Short mmCIF file of N, CA and C in Angstrom, two decimals:
data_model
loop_
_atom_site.label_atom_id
_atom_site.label_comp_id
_atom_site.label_asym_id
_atom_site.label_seq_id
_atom_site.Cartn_x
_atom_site.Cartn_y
_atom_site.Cartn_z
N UNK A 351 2.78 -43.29 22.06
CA UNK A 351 3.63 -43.18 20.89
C UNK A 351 2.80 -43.11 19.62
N UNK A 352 1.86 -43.86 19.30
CA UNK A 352 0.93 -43.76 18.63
C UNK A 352 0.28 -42.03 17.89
N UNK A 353 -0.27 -42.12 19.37
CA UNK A 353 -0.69 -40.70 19.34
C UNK A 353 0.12 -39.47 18.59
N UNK A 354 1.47 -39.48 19.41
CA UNK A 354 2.37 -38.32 18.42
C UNK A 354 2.70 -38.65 16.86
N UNK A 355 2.61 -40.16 16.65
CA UNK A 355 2.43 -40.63 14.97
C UNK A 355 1.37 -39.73 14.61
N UNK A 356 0.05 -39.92 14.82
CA UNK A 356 -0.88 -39.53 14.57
C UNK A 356 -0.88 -37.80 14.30
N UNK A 357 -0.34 -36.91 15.45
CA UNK A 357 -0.78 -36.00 15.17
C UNK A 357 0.74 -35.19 14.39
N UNK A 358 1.62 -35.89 14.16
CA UNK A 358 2.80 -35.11 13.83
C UNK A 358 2.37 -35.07 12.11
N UNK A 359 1.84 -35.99 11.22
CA UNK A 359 1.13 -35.44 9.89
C UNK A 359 0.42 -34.52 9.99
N UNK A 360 -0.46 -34.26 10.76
CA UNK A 360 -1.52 -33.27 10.84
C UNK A 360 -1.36 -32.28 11.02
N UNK A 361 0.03 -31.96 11.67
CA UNK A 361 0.71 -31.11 11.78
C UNK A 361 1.46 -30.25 11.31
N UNK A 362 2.23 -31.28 10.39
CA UNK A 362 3.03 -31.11 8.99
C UNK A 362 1.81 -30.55 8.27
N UNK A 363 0.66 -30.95 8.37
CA UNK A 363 0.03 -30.81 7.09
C UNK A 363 -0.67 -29.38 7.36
N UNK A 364 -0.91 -29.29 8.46
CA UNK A 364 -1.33 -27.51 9.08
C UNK A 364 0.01 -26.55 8.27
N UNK A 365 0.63 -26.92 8.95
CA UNK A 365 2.08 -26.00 8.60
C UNK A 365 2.14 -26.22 6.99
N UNK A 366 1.71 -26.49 6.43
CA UNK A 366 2.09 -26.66 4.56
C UNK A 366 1.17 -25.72 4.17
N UNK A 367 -0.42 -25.95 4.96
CA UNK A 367 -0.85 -25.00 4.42
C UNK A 367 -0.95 -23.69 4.87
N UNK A 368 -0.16 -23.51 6.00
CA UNK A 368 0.02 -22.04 6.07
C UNK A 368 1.24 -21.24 5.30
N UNK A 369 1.93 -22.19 4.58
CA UNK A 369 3.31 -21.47 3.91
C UNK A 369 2.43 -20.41 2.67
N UNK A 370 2.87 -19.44 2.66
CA UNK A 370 2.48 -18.29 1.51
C UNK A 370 2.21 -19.38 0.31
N UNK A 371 1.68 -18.96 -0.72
CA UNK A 371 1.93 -19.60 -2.01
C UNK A 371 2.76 -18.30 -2.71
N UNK A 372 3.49 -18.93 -3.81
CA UNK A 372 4.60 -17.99 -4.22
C UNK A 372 3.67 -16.69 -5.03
N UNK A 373 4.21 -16.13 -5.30
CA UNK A 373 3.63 -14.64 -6.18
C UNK A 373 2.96 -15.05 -7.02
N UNK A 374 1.87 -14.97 -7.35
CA UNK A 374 1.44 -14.96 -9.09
C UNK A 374 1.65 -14.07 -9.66
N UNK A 375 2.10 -14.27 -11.40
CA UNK A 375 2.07 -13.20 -12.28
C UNK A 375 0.75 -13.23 -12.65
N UNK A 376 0.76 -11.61 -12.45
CA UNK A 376 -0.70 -11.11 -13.28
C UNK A 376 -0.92 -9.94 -13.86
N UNK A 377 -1.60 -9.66 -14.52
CA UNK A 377 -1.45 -8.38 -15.37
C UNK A 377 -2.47 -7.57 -14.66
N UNK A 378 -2.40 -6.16 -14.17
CA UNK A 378 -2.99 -5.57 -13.40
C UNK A 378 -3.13 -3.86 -13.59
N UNK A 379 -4.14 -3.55 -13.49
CA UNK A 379 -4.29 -2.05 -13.85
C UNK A 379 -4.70 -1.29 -12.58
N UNK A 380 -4.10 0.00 -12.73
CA UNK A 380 -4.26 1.19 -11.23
C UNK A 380 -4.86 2.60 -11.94
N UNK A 381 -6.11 2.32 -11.93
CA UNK A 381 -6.69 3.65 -12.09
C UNK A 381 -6.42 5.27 -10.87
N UNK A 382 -5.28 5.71 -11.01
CA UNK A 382 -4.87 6.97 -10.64
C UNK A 382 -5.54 7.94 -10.98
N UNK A 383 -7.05 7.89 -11.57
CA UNK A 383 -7.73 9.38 -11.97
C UNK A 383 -8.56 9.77 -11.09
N UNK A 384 -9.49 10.50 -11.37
CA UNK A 384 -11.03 10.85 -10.42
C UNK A 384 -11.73 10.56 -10.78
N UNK A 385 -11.68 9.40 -11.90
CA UNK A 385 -12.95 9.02 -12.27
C UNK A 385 -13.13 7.85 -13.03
N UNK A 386 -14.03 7.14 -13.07
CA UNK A 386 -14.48 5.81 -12.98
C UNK A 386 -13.80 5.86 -15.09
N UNK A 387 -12.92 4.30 -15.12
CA UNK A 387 -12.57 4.16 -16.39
C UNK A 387 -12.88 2.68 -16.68
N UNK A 388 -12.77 2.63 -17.82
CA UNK A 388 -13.41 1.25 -18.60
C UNK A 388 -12.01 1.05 -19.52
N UNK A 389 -11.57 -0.35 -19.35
CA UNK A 389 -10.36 -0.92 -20.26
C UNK A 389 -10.21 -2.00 -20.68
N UNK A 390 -9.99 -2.02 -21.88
CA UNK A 390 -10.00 -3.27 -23.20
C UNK A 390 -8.04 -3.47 -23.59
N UNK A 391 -8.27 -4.06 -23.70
CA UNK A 391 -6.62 -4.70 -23.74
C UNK A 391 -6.44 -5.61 -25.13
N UNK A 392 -5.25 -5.12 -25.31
CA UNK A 392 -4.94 -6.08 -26.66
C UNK A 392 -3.38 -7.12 -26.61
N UNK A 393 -3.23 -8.39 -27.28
CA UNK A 393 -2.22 -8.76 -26.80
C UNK A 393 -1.64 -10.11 -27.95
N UNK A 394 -1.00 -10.78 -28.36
CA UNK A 394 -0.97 -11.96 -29.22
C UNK A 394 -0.06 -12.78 -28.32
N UNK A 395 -0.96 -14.21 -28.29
CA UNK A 395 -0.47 -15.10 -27.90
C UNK A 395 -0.26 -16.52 -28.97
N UNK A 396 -0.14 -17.45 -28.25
CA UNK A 396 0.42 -18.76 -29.28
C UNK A 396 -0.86 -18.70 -30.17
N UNK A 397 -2.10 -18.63 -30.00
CA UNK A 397 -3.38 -18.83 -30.79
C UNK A 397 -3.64 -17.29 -31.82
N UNK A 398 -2.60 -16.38 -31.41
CA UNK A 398 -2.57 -15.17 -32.41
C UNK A 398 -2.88 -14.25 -31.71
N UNK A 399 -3.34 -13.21 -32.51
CA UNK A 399 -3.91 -11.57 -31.64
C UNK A 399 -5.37 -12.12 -31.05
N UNK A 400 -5.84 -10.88 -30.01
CA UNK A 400 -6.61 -11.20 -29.34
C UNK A 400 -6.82 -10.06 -28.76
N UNK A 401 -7.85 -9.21 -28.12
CA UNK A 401 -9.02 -8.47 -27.52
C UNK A 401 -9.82 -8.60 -26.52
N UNK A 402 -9.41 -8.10 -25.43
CA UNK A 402 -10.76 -7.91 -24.51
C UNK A 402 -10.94 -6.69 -23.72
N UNK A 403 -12.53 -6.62 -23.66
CA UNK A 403 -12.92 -5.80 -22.36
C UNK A 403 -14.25 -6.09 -21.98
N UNK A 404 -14.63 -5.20 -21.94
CA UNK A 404 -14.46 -3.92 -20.88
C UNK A 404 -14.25 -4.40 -19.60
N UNK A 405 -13.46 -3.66 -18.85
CA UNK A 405 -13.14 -3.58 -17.63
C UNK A 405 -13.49 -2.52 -16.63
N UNK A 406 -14.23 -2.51 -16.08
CA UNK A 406 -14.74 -1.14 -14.95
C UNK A 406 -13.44 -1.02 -14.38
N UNK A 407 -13.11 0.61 -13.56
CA UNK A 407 -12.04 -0.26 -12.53
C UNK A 407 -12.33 1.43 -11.97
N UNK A 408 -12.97 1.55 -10.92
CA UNK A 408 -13.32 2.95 -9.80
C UNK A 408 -12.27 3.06 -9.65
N UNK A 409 -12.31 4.68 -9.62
CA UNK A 409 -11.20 5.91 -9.42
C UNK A 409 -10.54 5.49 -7.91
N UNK A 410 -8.79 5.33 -8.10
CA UNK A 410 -8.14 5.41 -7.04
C UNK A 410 -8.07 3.62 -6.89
N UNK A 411 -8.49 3.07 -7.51
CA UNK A 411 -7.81 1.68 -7.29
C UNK A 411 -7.60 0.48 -8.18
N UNK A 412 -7.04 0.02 -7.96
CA UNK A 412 -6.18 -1.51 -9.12
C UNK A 412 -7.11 -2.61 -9.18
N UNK A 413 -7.18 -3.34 -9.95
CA UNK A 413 -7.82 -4.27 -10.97
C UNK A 413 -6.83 -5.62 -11.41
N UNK A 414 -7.04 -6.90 -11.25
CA UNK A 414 -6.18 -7.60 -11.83
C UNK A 414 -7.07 -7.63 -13.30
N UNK A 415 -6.32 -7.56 -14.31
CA UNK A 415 -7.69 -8.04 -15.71
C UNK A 415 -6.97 -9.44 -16.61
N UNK A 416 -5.97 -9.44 -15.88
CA UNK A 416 -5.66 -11.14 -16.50
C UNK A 416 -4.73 -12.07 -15.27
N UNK A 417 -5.10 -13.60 -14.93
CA UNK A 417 -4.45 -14.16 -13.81
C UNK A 417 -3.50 -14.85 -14.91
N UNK A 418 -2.03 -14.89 -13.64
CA UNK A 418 -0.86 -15.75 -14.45
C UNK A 418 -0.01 -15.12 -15.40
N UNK A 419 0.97 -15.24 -16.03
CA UNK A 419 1.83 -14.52 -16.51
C UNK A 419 1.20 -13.39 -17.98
N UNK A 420 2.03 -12.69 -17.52
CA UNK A 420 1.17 -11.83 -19.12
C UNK A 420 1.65 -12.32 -20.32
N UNK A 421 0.31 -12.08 -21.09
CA UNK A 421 0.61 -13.48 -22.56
C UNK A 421 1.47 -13.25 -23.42
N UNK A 422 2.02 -11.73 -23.85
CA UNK A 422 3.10 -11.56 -24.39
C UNK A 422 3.94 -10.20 -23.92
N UNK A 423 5.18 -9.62 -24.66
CA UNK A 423 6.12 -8.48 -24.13
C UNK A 423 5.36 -7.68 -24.60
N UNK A 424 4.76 -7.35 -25.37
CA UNK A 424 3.49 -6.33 -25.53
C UNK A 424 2.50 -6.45 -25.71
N UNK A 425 1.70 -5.47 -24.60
CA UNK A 425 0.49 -5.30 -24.55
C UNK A 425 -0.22 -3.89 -24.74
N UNK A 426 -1.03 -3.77 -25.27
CA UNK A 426 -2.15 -3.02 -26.22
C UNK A 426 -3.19 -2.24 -25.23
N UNK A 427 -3.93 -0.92 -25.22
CA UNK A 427 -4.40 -0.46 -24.03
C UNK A 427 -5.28 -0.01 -25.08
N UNK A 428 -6.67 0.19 -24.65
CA UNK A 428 -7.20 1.63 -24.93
C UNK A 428 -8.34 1.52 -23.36
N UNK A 429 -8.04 2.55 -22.73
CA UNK A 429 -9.49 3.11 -21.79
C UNK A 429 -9.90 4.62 -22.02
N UNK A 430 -11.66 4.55 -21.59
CA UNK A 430 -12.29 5.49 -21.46
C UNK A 430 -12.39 6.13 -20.48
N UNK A 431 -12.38 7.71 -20.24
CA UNK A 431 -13.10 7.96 -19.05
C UNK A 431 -14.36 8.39 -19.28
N UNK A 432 -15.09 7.29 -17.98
CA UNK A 432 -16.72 7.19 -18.03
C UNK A 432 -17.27 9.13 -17.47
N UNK A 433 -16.42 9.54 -17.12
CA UNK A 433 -16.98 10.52 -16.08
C UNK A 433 -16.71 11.77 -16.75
N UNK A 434 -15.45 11.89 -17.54
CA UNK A 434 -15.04 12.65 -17.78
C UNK A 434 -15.04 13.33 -19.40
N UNK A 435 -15.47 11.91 -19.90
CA UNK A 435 -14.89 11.92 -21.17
C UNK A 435 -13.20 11.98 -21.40
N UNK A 436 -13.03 11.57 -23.00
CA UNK A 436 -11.28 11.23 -23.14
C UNK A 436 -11.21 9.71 -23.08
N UNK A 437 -10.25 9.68 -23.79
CA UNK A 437 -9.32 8.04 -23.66
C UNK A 437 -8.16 8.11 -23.94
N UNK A 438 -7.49 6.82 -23.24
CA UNK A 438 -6.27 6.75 -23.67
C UNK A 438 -6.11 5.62 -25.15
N UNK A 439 -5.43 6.45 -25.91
CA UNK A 439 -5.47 5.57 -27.22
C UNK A 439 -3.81 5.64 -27.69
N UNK A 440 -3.92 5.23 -28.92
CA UNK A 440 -3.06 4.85 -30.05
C UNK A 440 -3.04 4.34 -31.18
N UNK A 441 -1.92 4.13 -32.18
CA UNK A 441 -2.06 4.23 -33.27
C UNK A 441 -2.19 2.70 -33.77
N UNK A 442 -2.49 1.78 -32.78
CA UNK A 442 -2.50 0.39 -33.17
C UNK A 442 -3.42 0.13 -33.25
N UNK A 443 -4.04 -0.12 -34.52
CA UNK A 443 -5.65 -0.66 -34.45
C UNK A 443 -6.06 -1.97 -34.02
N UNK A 444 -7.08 -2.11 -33.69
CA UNK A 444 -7.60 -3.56 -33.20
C UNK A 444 -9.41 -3.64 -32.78
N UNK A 445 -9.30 -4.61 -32.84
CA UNK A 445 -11.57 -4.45 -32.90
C UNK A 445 -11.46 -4.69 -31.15
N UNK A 446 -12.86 -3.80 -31.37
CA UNK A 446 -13.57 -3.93 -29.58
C UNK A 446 -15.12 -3.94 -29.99
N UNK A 447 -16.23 -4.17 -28.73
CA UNK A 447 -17.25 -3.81 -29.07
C UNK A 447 -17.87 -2.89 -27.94
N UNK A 448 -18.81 -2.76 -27.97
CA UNK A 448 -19.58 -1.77 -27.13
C UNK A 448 -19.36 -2.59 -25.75
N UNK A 449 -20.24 -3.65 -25.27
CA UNK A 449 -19.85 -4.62 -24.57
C UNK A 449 -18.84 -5.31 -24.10
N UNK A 450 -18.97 -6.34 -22.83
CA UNK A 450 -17.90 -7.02 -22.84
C UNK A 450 -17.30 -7.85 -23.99
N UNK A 451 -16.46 -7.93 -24.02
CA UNK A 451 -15.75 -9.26 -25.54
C UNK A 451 -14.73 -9.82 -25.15
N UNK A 452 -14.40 -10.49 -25.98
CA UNK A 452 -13.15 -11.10 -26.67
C UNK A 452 -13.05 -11.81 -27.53
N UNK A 453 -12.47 -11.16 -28.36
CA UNK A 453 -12.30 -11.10 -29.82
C UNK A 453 -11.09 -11.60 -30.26
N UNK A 454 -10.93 -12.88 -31.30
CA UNK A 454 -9.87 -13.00 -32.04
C UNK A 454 -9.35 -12.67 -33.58
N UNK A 455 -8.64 -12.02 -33.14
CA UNK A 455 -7.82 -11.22 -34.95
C UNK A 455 -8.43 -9.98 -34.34
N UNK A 456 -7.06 -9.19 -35.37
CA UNK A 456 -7.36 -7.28 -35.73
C UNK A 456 -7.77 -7.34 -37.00
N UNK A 457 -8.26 -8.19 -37.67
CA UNK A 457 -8.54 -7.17 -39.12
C UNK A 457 -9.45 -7.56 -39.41
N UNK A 458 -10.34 -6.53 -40.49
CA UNK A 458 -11.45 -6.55 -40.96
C UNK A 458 -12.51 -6.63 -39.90
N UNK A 459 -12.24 -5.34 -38.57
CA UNK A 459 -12.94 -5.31 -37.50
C UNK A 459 -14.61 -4.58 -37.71
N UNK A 460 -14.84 -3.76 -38.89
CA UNK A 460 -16.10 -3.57 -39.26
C UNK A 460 -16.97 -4.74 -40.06
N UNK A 461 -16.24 -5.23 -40.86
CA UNK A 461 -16.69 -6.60 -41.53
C UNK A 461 -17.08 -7.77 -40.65
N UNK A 462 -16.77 -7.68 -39.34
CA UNK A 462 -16.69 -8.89 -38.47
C UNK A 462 -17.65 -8.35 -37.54
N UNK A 463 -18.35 -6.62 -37.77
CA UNK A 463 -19.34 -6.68 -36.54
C UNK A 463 -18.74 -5.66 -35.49
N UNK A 464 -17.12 -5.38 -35.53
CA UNK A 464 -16.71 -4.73 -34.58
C UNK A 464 -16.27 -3.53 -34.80
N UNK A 465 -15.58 -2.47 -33.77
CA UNK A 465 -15.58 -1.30 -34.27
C UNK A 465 -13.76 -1.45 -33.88
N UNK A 466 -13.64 -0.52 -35.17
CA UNK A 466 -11.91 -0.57 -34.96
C UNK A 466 -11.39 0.87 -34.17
N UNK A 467 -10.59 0.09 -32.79
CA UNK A 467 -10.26 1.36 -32.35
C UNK A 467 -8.34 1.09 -32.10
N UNK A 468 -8.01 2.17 -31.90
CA UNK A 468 -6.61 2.67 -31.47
C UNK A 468 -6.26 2.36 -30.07
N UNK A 469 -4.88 1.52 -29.93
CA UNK A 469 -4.53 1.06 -28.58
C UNK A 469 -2.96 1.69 -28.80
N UNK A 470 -2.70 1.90 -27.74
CA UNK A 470 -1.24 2.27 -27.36
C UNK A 470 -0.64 1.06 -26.65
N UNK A 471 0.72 1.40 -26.90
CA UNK A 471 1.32 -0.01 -26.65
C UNK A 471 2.16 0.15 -25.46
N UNK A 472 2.01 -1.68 -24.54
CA UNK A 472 2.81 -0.69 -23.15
C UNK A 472 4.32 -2.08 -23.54
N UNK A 473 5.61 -2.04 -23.75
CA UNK A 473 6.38 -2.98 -23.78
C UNK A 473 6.49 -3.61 -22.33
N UNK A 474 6.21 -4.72 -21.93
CA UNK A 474 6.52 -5.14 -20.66
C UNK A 474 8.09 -5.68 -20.80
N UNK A 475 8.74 -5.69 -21.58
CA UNK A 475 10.14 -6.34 -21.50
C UNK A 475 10.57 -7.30 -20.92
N UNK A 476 9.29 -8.80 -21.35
CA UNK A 476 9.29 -9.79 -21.16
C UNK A 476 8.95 -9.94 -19.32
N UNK A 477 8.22 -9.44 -18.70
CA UNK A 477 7.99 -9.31 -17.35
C UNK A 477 6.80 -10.49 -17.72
N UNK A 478 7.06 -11.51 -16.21
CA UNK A 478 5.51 -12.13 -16.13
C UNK A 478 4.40 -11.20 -15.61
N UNK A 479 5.12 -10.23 -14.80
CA UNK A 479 3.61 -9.40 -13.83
C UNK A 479 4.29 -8.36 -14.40
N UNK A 480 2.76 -7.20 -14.83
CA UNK A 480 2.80 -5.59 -14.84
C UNK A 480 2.05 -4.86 -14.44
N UNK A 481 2.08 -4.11 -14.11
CA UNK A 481 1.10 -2.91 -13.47
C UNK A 481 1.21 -1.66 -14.51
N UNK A 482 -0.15 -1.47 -15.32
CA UNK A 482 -0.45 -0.24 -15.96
C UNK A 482 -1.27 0.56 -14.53
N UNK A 483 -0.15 1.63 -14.86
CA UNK A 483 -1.20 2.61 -14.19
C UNK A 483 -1.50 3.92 -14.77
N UNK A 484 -2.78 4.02 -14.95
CA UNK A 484 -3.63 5.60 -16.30
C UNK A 484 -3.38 6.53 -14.97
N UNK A 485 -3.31 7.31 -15.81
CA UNK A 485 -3.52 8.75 -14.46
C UNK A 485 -3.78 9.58 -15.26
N UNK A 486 -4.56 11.16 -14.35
CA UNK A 486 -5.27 12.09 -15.37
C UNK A 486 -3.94 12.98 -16.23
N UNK A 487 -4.28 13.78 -17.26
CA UNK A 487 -4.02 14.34 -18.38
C UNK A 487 -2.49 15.17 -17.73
N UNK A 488 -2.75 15.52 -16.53
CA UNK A 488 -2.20 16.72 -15.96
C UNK A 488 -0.78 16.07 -15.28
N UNK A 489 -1.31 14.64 -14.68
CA UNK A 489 -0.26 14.03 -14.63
C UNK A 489 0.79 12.85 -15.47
N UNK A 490 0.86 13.88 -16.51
CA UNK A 490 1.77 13.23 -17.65
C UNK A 490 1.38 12.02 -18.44
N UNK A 491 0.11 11.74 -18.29
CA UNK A 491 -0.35 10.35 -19.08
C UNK A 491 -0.28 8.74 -18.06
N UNK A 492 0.06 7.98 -18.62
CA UNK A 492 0.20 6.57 -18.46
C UNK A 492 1.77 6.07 -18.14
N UNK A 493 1.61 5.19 -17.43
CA UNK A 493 2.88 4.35 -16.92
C UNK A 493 2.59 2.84 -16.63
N UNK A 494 3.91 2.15 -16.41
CA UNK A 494 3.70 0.88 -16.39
C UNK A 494 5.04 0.43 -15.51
N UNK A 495 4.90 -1.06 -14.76
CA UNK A 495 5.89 -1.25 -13.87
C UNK A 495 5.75 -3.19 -14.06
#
């Protein structure tokens, strides 16, 4: 009797950790082109606006670039293509640097060292998880899910 005391926790406790853990939200990018792209993201959270990249992410596959819910209903894009030349931009300015970063505040991004570039905006409509996915020129631009 003992014995089945003994092993019926251990048991329980096998079986707990095989249950899935639930979904995480995460913010995630799907490079759909032919060629290798680099992406900096823009976004404001409780501590204000905010900046980062670079992100590699090889042609034909997805990238998480932030774990846990995305920090706000809009988020800010600009990528390069390394291979091809081109980016995807927009009319929202915000500082990046050559390098990896992250940067807090958009303004006065030459005064601060950084270079001000153009992000396009993707609305997540309050989603915890999104998927940007870039695709080349031919196929209609950028999408998001």
């Amino acid at each position: 009797m003992s014995l089945k005391f003994r092993i019926l926790p251990l048991g329980a406790a096998l079986l707990i950790a095989l249950i899935p853990n639930a979904a995480l939200a995460d913010l995630k990018f799907c490079n759909a082109t032919q060629s290798r792209i680099g992406v900096s993201i823009g976004y404001q959270d409780a501590d204000g606006w905010a900046t980062e990249g670079w992100w590699n992410i090889a042609s034909q596959t997805c990238e998480t670039l932030l774990k846990g819910a995305v920090p706000s209903r809009f988020i800010y894009v600009h990528a390069v293509d390394y291979d091809r030349g081109g980016e995807w931009a927009g009319t929202n300015f915000m500082c990046t640097d050559d390098k990896s970063f992250a940067i807090r505040g958009v303004q006065d991004c030459p005064k601060r060292g950084y270079k001000r570039t153009g992000f396009y905006e993707v609305d997540t409509g309050e989603a915890t998880e999104w998927t940007v996915r870039l695709t080349d020129p031919e196929d209609k631009g950028q999408s998001g899910q």
